[in-house]
Short mmCIF file of C-alpha atoms and ligand atoms in Angstrom, two decimals:
data_model
loop_
_atom_site.label_atom_id
_atom_site.label_comp_id
_atom_site.label_asym_id
_atom_site.label_seq_id
_atom_site.Cartn_x
_atom_site.Cartn_y
_atom_site.Cartn_z
CA MET A 1396 -4.71 -25.64 -6.43
CA ARG A 1397 -2.57 -23.07 -8.59
CA ALA A 1398 -0.05 -21.01 -6.54
CA VAL A 1399 2.62 -18.20 -8.03
CA THR A 1400 5.95 -18.52 -5.85
CA VAL A 1401 9.44 -17.91 -5.65
CA SER A 1402 12.61 -19.28 -4.10
CA PRO A 1403 13.21 -16.30 -1.82
CA GLY A 1404 16.74 -14.77 -2.38
CA VAL A 1405 17.07 -16.89 -6.04
CA PRO A 1406 16.58 -14.42 -8.75
CA ASP A 1407 14.14 -15.31 -11.61
CA SER A 1408 12.62 -18.18 -9.67
CA LEU A 1409 9.45 -17.08 -10.23
CA ARG A 1410 6.61 -20.10 -10.94
CA LEU A 1411 3.45 -21.06 -11.19
CA THR A 1412 2.48 -24.34 -9.43
CA ASP A 1413 -0.88 -26.39 -10.26
CA ASP A 1414 -0.49 -28.79 -7.32
CA TRP A 1415 0.05 -26.56 -4.20
CA PRO A 1416 -1.29 -27.99 -1.20
CA GLU A 1417 -4.33 -26.40 0.23
CA PRO A 1418 -4.20 -24.03 2.69
CA ALA A 1419 -3.49 -25.51 6.30
CA ALA A 1420 -6.30 -25.22 8.86
CA GLU A 1421 -3.82 -23.19 11.48
CA GLU A 1422 -3.55 -20.59 8.86
CA GLY A 1423 -7.28 -19.63 9.99
CA ALA A 1424 -10.85 -20.26 10.28
CA ILE A 1425 -12.08 -18.09 7.10
CA LEU A 1426 -11.68 -20.09 3.84
CA VAL A 1427 -11.39 -18.04 1.19
CA GLU A 1428 -11.38 -18.15 -2.82
CA ALA A 1429 -9.09 -15.95 -4.43
CA LEU A 1430 -10.46 -13.33 -6.81
CA ALA A 1431 -7.48 -11.18 -7.42
CA VAL A 1432 -4.07 -10.09 -6.30
CA GLY A 1433 -2.66 -6.69 -7.14
CA VAL A 1434 1.15 -6.54 -8.06
CA CYS A 1435 3.61 -3.72 -7.01
CA GLY A 1436 7.21 -2.82 -6.68
CA THR A 1437 7.72 -5.22 -3.66
CA ASP A 1438 6.89 -8.37 -5.67
CA GLN A 1439 9.51 -7.31 -8.28
CA GLU A 1440 11.97 -6.89 -5.26
CA ILE A 1441 11.25 -10.56 -4.50
CA ILE A 1442 11.32 -12.09 -7.87
CA ALA A 1443 14.85 -10.15 -8.40
CA GLY A 1444 16.01 -12.06 -5.30
CA HIS A 1445 16.78 -8.75 -3.29
CA TYR A 1446 13.99 -9.36 -0.73
CA GLY A 1447 11.44 -12.23 0.74
CA GLU A 1448 11.46 -14.93 3.23
CA ALA A 1449 9.78 -18.48 3.02
CA PRO A 1450 7.74 -19.42 5.99
CA PRO A 1451 9.82 -21.36 8.82
CA GLY A 1452 10.82 -24.77 7.35
CA GLN A 1453 9.66 -24.11 3.84
CA GLN A 1454 11.86 -23.15 0.23
CA ARG A 1455 8.96 -21.61 -1.63
CA LEU A 1456 7.04 -18.29 -0.47
CA VAL A 1457 3.64 -17.75 -2.24
CA LEU A 1458 3.69 -14.15 -3.65
CA GLY A 1459 0.96 -11.77 -3.08
CA HIS A 1460 -0.12 -9.28 -0.48
CA GLU A 1461 -2.83 -7.15 -2.02
CA SER A 1462 -5.56 -9.51 -1.77
CA LEU A 1463 -9.35 -9.85 -2.92
CA GLY A 1464 -11.26 -12.75 -2.41
CA ARG A 1465 -14.69 -14.45 -1.54
CA VAL A 1466 -15.64 -16.24 1.48
CA LEU A 1467 -16.47 -19.74 1.27
CA GLU A 1468 -16.81 -20.81 4.66
CA ASP A 1469 -16.60 -18.94 8.25
CA PRO A 1470 -17.43 -21.17 11.18
CA SER A 1471 -16.61 -18.27 13.59
CA GLY A 1472 -19.38 -16.19 12.07
CA THR A 1473 -17.45 -13.03 11.64
CA LEU A 1474 -18.19 -13.16 7.73
CA ARG A 1475 -20.93 -14.64 5.74
CA SER A 1476 -20.42 -16.87 2.77
CA GLY A 1477 -19.73 -15.02 -0.32
CA ASP A 1478 -18.60 -11.74 1.81
CA LEU A 1479 -15.98 -10.01 -0.04
CA VAL A 1480 -12.79 -9.83 2.23
CA ALA A 1481 -9.19 -8.95 2.18
CA GLY A 1482 -6.43 -10.27 4.41
CA ILE A 1483 -4.45 -7.79 6.65
CA VAL A 1484 -0.82 -8.28 5.42
CA ARG A 1485 1.48 -7.62 8.82
CA HIS A 1486 0.99 -10.07 11.66
CA PRO A 1487 2.39 -8.93 15.20
CA ASP A 1488 5.77 -10.29 16.27
CA PRO A 1489 6.01 -13.18 18.58
CA VAL A 1490 7.56 -11.12 21.57
CA PRO A 1491 5.48 -9.09 21.30
CA CYS A 1492 6.71 -5.30 21.48
CA PRO A 1493 5.22 -2.92 22.97
CA ASN A 1494 3.22 -1.69 19.53
CA CYS A 1495 2.87 -5.19 18.44
CA ALA A 1496 1.17 -5.80 22.15
CA VAL A 1497 -1.65 -3.34 21.18
CA ASP A 1498 -2.28 -4.50 17.61
CA GLU A 1499 -0.36 -1.75 16.38
CA TRP A 1500 1.77 -4.00 14.26
CA ASP A 1501 2.28 -1.61 11.68
CA MET A 1502 4.67 0.25 14.25
CA CYS A 1503 6.91 -3.12 15.18
CA ARG A 1504 9.92 -2.13 16.98
CA ASN A 1505 11.88 -5.43 16.88
CA GLY A 1506 11.45 -6.48 13.16
CA ARG A 1507 10.21 -9.73 14.22
CA TYR A 1508 6.79 -9.20 12.39
CA THR A 1509 5.88 -11.60 9.53
CA GLU A 1510 4.07 -10.43 6.40
CA HIS A 1511 1.84 -12.50 3.97
CA GLY A 1512 3.66 -13.12 0.56
CA ILE A 1513 6.60 -10.83 1.63
CA LYS A 1514 8.05 -12.03 5.29
CA GLY A 1515 7.44 -15.61 6.91
CA LEU A 1516 3.91 -16.23 5.91
CA PRO A 1517 2.58 -17.59 2.55
CA GLY A 1518 1.15 -14.99 0.28
CA PHE A 1519 -2.36 -14.71 -1.72
CA ALA A 1520 -1.58 -15.39 -5.24
CA ARG A 1521 -3.16 -19.17 -4.63
CA ASP A 1522 -6.80 -19.94 -5.41
CA ARG A 1523 -7.73 -20.59 -1.70
CA TRP A 1524 -6.18 -18.91 1.26
CA ARG A 1525 -7.13 -19.03 5.21
CA VAL A 1526 -7.07 -15.98 7.45
CA GLN A 1527 -7.85 -15.56 11.25
CA PRO A 1528 -11.21 -13.39 11.80
CA LYS A 1529 -8.56 -10.63 13.85
CA PHE A 1530 -6.56 -10.32 10.23
CA ALA A 1531 -10.18 -10.44 7.83
CA VAL A 1532 -11.56 -7.24 6.28
CA GLY A 1533 -14.69 -7.26 4.95
CA LEU A 1534 -15.52 -5.12 1.96
CA ASP A 1535 -18.56 -3.48 0.56
CA PRO A 1536 -20.21 -5.87 -2.29
CA VAL A 1537 -19.47 -2.55 -4.97
CA LEU A 1538 -15.94 -3.05 -4.49
CA ALA A 1539 -15.71 -6.62 -6.26
CA PRO A 1540 -13.89 -5.14 -9.35
CA VAL A 1541 -11.31 -3.10 -7.37
CA GLY A 1542 -10.93 -4.50 -3.46
CA MET A 1543 -7.52 -5.53 -4.32
CA LEU A 1544 -6.95 -1.67 -4.29
CA LEU A 1545 -7.35 -1.98 -0.13
CA GLU A 1546 -3.71 -2.74 0.88
CA PRO A 1547 -2.32 0.26 -1.08
CA ALA A 1548 -5.23 2.18 0.48
CA SER A 1549 -4.45 1.11 3.74
CA VAL A 1550 -0.90 2.37 3.55
CA VAL A 1551 -2.13 5.46 2.75
CA ALA A 1552 -5.21 5.61 5.01
CA LYS A 1553 -2.38 5.36 7.85
CA ALA A 1554 -0.40 8.27 6.31
CA TRP A 1555 -3.35 10.64 6.87
CA ASP A 1556 -4.19 9.23 9.89
CA HIS A 1557 -0.95 10.12 11.42
CA ILE A 1558 -0.52 13.27 9.38
CA GLU A 1559 -4.03 14.24 11.20
CA ARG A 1560 -2.42 12.99 14.63
CA ILE A 1561 0.51 15.08 13.94
CA GLY A 1562 -1.43 17.91 13.14
CA CYS A 1563 -3.60 17.90 16.35
CA ARG A 1564 -0.76 19.05 18.29
CA ALA A 1565 -1.58 22.53 17.63
CA GLU A 1566 -4.60 24.50 15.99
CA TRP A 1567 -4.91 23.07 12.37
CA LYS A 1568 -7.12 24.00 9.50
CA PRO A 1569 -4.98 22.62 6.33
CA GLN A 1570 -6.16 23.65 2.93
CA THR A 1571 -3.56 22.66 0.52
CA ALA A 1572 -1.94 19.31 -0.15
CA LEU A 1573 0.99 18.34 -2.33
CA VAL A 1574 1.31 14.85 -3.30
CA THR A 1575 4.64 14.06 -5.27
CA GLY A 1576 4.32 10.85 -7.29
CA ALA A 1577 1.38 9.60 -9.18
CA GLY A 1578 1.51 5.95 -8.94
CA PRO A 1579 -1.31 3.92 -6.94
CA ILE A 1580 0.04 5.26 -3.58
CA GLY A 1581 0.27 8.74 -4.78
CA LEU A 1582 -3.23 8.66 -6.51
CA LEU A 1583 -4.99 7.17 -3.56
CA ALA A 1584 -3.36 9.56 -1.12
CA ALA A 1585 -4.59 11.95 -3.42
CA LEU A 1586 -8.14 10.60 -3.34
CA LEU A 1587 -8.01 10.71 0.61
CA ALA A 1588 -7.14 13.95 0.47
CA THR A 1589 -9.88 15.31 -1.83
CA GLN A 1590 -12.25 13.37 0.61
CA ARG A 1591 -11.12 15.81 3.48
CA GLY A 1592 -11.55 18.84 1.36
CA LEU A 1593 -8.57 19.71 0.97
CA SER A 1594 -7.01 21.59 -2.18
CA VAL A 1595 -4.80 18.89 -3.92
CA HIS A 1596 -1.84 19.00 -6.04
CA VAL A 1597 -0.09 16.11 -7.49
CA LEU A 1598 3.35 15.90 -9.02
CA ASP A 1599 4.83 13.64 -11.47
CA ARG A 1600 7.23 13.20 -14.27
CA ALA A 1601 4.63 11.79 -16.70
CA THR A 1602 3.34 14.08 -19.32
CA ALA A 1603 1.41 11.33 -21.09
CA GLY A 1604 -0.49 8.31 -20.16
CA PRO A 1605 -3.39 8.35 -17.77
CA LYS A 1606 -1.99 9.82 -14.67
CA PRO A 1607 -3.08 13.51 -15.75
CA ALA A 1608 -6.43 12.52 -16.16
CA LEU A 1609 -6.99 10.92 -13.05
CA VAL A 1610 -5.58 13.66 -11.00
CA ARG A 1611 -7.92 15.78 -12.97
CA ALA A 1612 -11.15 13.42 -12.45
CA LEU A 1613 -10.46 14.21 -8.56
CA GLY A 1614 -11.04 17.64 -8.83
CA ALA A 1615 -7.03 18.16 -8.08
CA THR A 1616 -4.16 19.78 -10.17
CA TYR A 1617 -1.30 17.92 -12.17
CA HIS A 1618 2.08 19.65 -12.23
CA THR A 1619 4.95 18.44 -13.93
CA GLY A 1620 8.52 19.81 -13.33
CA THR A 1621 10.20 20.12 -9.86
CA VAL A 1622 8.66 20.54 -6.75
CA ASP A 1623 10.72 23.68 -6.17
CA GLU A 1624 9.00 25.43 -8.98
CA LEU A 1625 5.80 24.94 -7.82
CA ASP A 1626 3.69 28.37 -6.47
CA LEU A 1627 2.70 26.47 -3.60
CA ASP A 1628 2.76 26.75 0.19
CA PRO A 1629 1.17 23.19 0.99
CA ASP A 1630 0.23 22.56 4.55
CA VAL A 1631 0.77 18.87 3.90
CA VAL A 1632 3.26 16.96 1.70
CA VAL A 1633 2.51 13.37 0.96
CA GLU A 1634 6.16 12.16 -0.44
CA CYS A 1635 5.40 9.15 -2.67
CA THR A 1636 8.58 8.87 -4.96
CA GLY A 1637 11.31 7.84 -2.94
CA ALA A 1638 13.54 10.07 -5.11
CA PRO A 1639 15.89 11.85 -3.33
CA VAL A 1640 15.71 15.35 -4.65
CA VAL A 1641 12.03 15.11 -4.42
CA VAL A 1642 12.31 14.20 -0.90
CA LEU A 1643 14.35 17.17 -0.11
CA ASP A 1644 12.63 19.40 -2.17
CA ALA A 1645 9.29 18.27 -0.28
CA MET A 1646 10.85 19.24 2.83
CA CYS A 1647 11.76 22.40 1.82
CA LYS A 1648 8.62 23.23 0.08
CA VAL A 1649 6.08 22.49 2.94
CA GLY A 1650 4.63 25.64 4.25
CA PRO A 1651 4.67 26.91 8.00
CA ALA A 1652 3.58 24.33 10.44
CA GLY A 1653 3.67 22.01 7.73
CA ILE A 1654 3.85 18.26 7.91
CA VAL A 1655 5.77 16.16 5.06
CA CYS A 1656 4.92 12.28 5.09
CA LEU A 1657 7.65 10.06 3.62
CA THR A 1658 6.05 7.14 2.17
CA GLY A 1659 8.52 6.37 -0.52
CA VAL A 1660 11.42 3.94 -0.43
CA SER A 1661 14.59 5.01 -1.55
CA SER A 1662 17.21 2.48 -2.94
CA GLY A 1663 20.30 4.51 -1.16
CA GLY A 1664 23.83 4.66 -2.17
CA ARG A 1665 23.29 7.93 -3.76
CA THR A 1666 24.60 11.29 -2.74
CA ILE A 1667 23.76 14.64 -3.21
CA ASP A 1668 25.03 18.29 -2.39
CA PHE A 1669 22.63 19.71 -0.07
CA ASP A 1670 22.45 22.35 2.70
CA ALA A 1671 21.44 20.24 5.60
CA GLY A 1672 22.09 23.45 8.16
CA ALA A 1673 19.23 25.64 5.93
CA LEU A 1674 16.95 22.81 6.20
CA ASN A 1675 17.05 22.09 10.17
CA ARG A 1676 16.80 26.15 10.52
CA ALA A 1677 13.52 26.23 8.29
CA LEU A 1678 12.02 22.85 10.00
CA VAL A 1679 12.91 24.65 13.72
CA LEU A 1680 11.69 28.18 12.70
CA GLU A 1681 8.51 27.12 10.81
CA ASN A 1682 7.73 24.00 13.25
CA ASN A 1683 7.66 21.84 10.79
CA VAL A 1684 7.41 17.89 10.79
CA VAL A 1685 8.82 15.24 8.82
CA PHE A 1686 7.99 11.71 9.38
CA GLY A 1687 7.86 7.98 8.01
CA SER A 1688 5.13 6.30 7.52
CA VAL A 1689 4.84 2.46 6.44
CA ASN A 1690 2.23 -0.48 6.63
CA ALA A 1691 -0.99 -0.22 8.49
CA ASN A 1692 -3.07 -1.97 11.58
CA ARG A 1693 -6.81 -3.02 11.44
CA ARG A 1694 -8.03 0.42 11.84
CA HIS A 1695 -6.25 1.81 9.01
CA TRP A 1696 -7.54 -1.09 6.71
CA GLU A 1697 -10.80 -0.29 8.12
CA GLN A 1698 -10.46 3.47 7.31
CA ALA A 1699 -9.37 2.14 3.63
CA ALA A 1700 -12.38 0.23 2.97
CA ASP A 1701 -14.52 3.25 4.07
CA ALA A 1702 -12.63 5.53 1.75
CA LEU A 1703 -12.86 3.09 -1.28
CA ALA A 1704 -16.65 2.53 -0.92
CA ARG A 1705 -17.27 6.18 -0.54
CA ALA A 1706 -15.21 6.84 -3.88
CA ASP A 1707 -16.10 7.05 -7.52
CA GLN A 1708 -15.65 3.38 -8.53
CA SER A 1709 -14.94 3.96 -12.23
CA TRP A 1710 -12.13 6.11 -11.34
CA LEU A 1711 -10.83 3.11 -9.06
CA ASN A 1712 -11.16 0.81 -11.97
CA SER A 1713 -9.51 3.00 -14.01
CA LEU A 1714 -6.26 2.94 -11.77
CA ILE A 1715 -6.21 -0.71 -12.80
CA THR A 1716 -4.36 -0.96 -16.18
CA ARG A 1717 -4.25 -4.55 -16.84
CA ARG A 1718 -6.08 -7.77 -15.62
CA VAL A 1719 -3.48 -10.50 -16.10
CA PRO A 1720 -5.23 -14.06 -16.27
CA VAL A 1721 -3.09 -16.41 -13.49
CA GLY A 1722 -2.29 -18.56 -16.57
CA GLU A 1723 -0.24 -15.79 -17.98
CA TYR A 1724 0.88 -14.82 -14.29
CA ALA A 1725 4.64 -13.69 -16.02
CA GLN A 1726 3.11 -10.68 -17.75
CA ALA A 1727 1.73 -9.48 -14.87
CA TYR A 1728 5.28 -8.90 -13.33
CA SER A 1729 6.44 -7.21 -15.86
CA ALA A 1730 5.95 -3.30 -15.67
CA THR A 1731 5.28 -1.12 -18.30
CA ASP A 1732 5.55 2.80 -18.27
CA GLU A 1733 1.85 2.84 -19.07
CA ASP A 1734 0.92 0.76 -15.75
CA ILE A 1735 -0.77 2.22 -12.68
CA LYS A 1736 -1.70 -1.29 -11.16
CA VAL A 1737 -1.28 -4.56 -12.64
CA VAL A 1738 -3.64 -7.05 -11.32
CA LEU A 1739 -3.54 -10.90 -11.42
CA ASP A 1740 -6.87 -12.47 -11.81
CA PHE A 1741 -7.79 -15.78 -10.56
CA THR A 1742 -10.99 -15.90 -11.94
CA ALA A 1743 -10.18 -15.88 -15.62
ZN1 ZN B 417 6.35 -5.50 17.41
#
């Protein structure tokens, strides 16, 4: 069968293989036919050789962690043949740490977790894959064209879950949310914010392309320029750029008793002149919280599946700016400025 693979650590080793072995029975009881795989920055980093780890004893890693497939057979009876399914990316570490021991693998404490298509587990960019019932998430049939958005949506669902848990430390009636960055994560964060009835503002550098219209279609307000210039007092900021200046501005911008959730990963190595004392004073005197959020556990995947099923399906569809047939796989991994989400199509 077909599989898109790399040799981790070897730049530009991306290949489409036609004779990749069928998924091993120990991967899980549920056999799935791949429909599509979403592509993101993590894939680009793996292809560039910066990141990624093959399963133990193997040379090559199957890419793909944003999955969508159709169940071929499930002898466990968890899902039915024909159901839409996505595979949860992260598996708990073998120790396990206190968090993985209670299935909060998104909060793994020792870093020994594994991840499909990223770290020690084969990815979903292959014609067929298997998954254990515990890591299989069923999707509403309406999500057939867009279900590969479930993985990025799960990341955002976790961010909102933790924002709300932190908010509940005291009386909390948030009204305004600011999302920085209008890529897939930022747009999905804005979607979940509007579903919570918040007044939503999204800031991005882009002045052209599809982003302004996508934000307005949510009933949210689109901004360019700097965070500092915004005439807002947001109760929540979801930071999705990882750009150091934006991150620091977001921390300064959030209103009293505000919460800043950082989801963007900065590359590091850049230093900027910054008044850390003033930031500390503002955080303390306003009871503000800044926290980081990554990955998602099963609860968040289920929350994300509900959120996507309730969303405007044509809006979700317009997040997918290109669908590339597997045979032209290399094009899927070369991002353009016009792209929001590129998808590798296994049905073509
Ligand atoms: Zn762990």
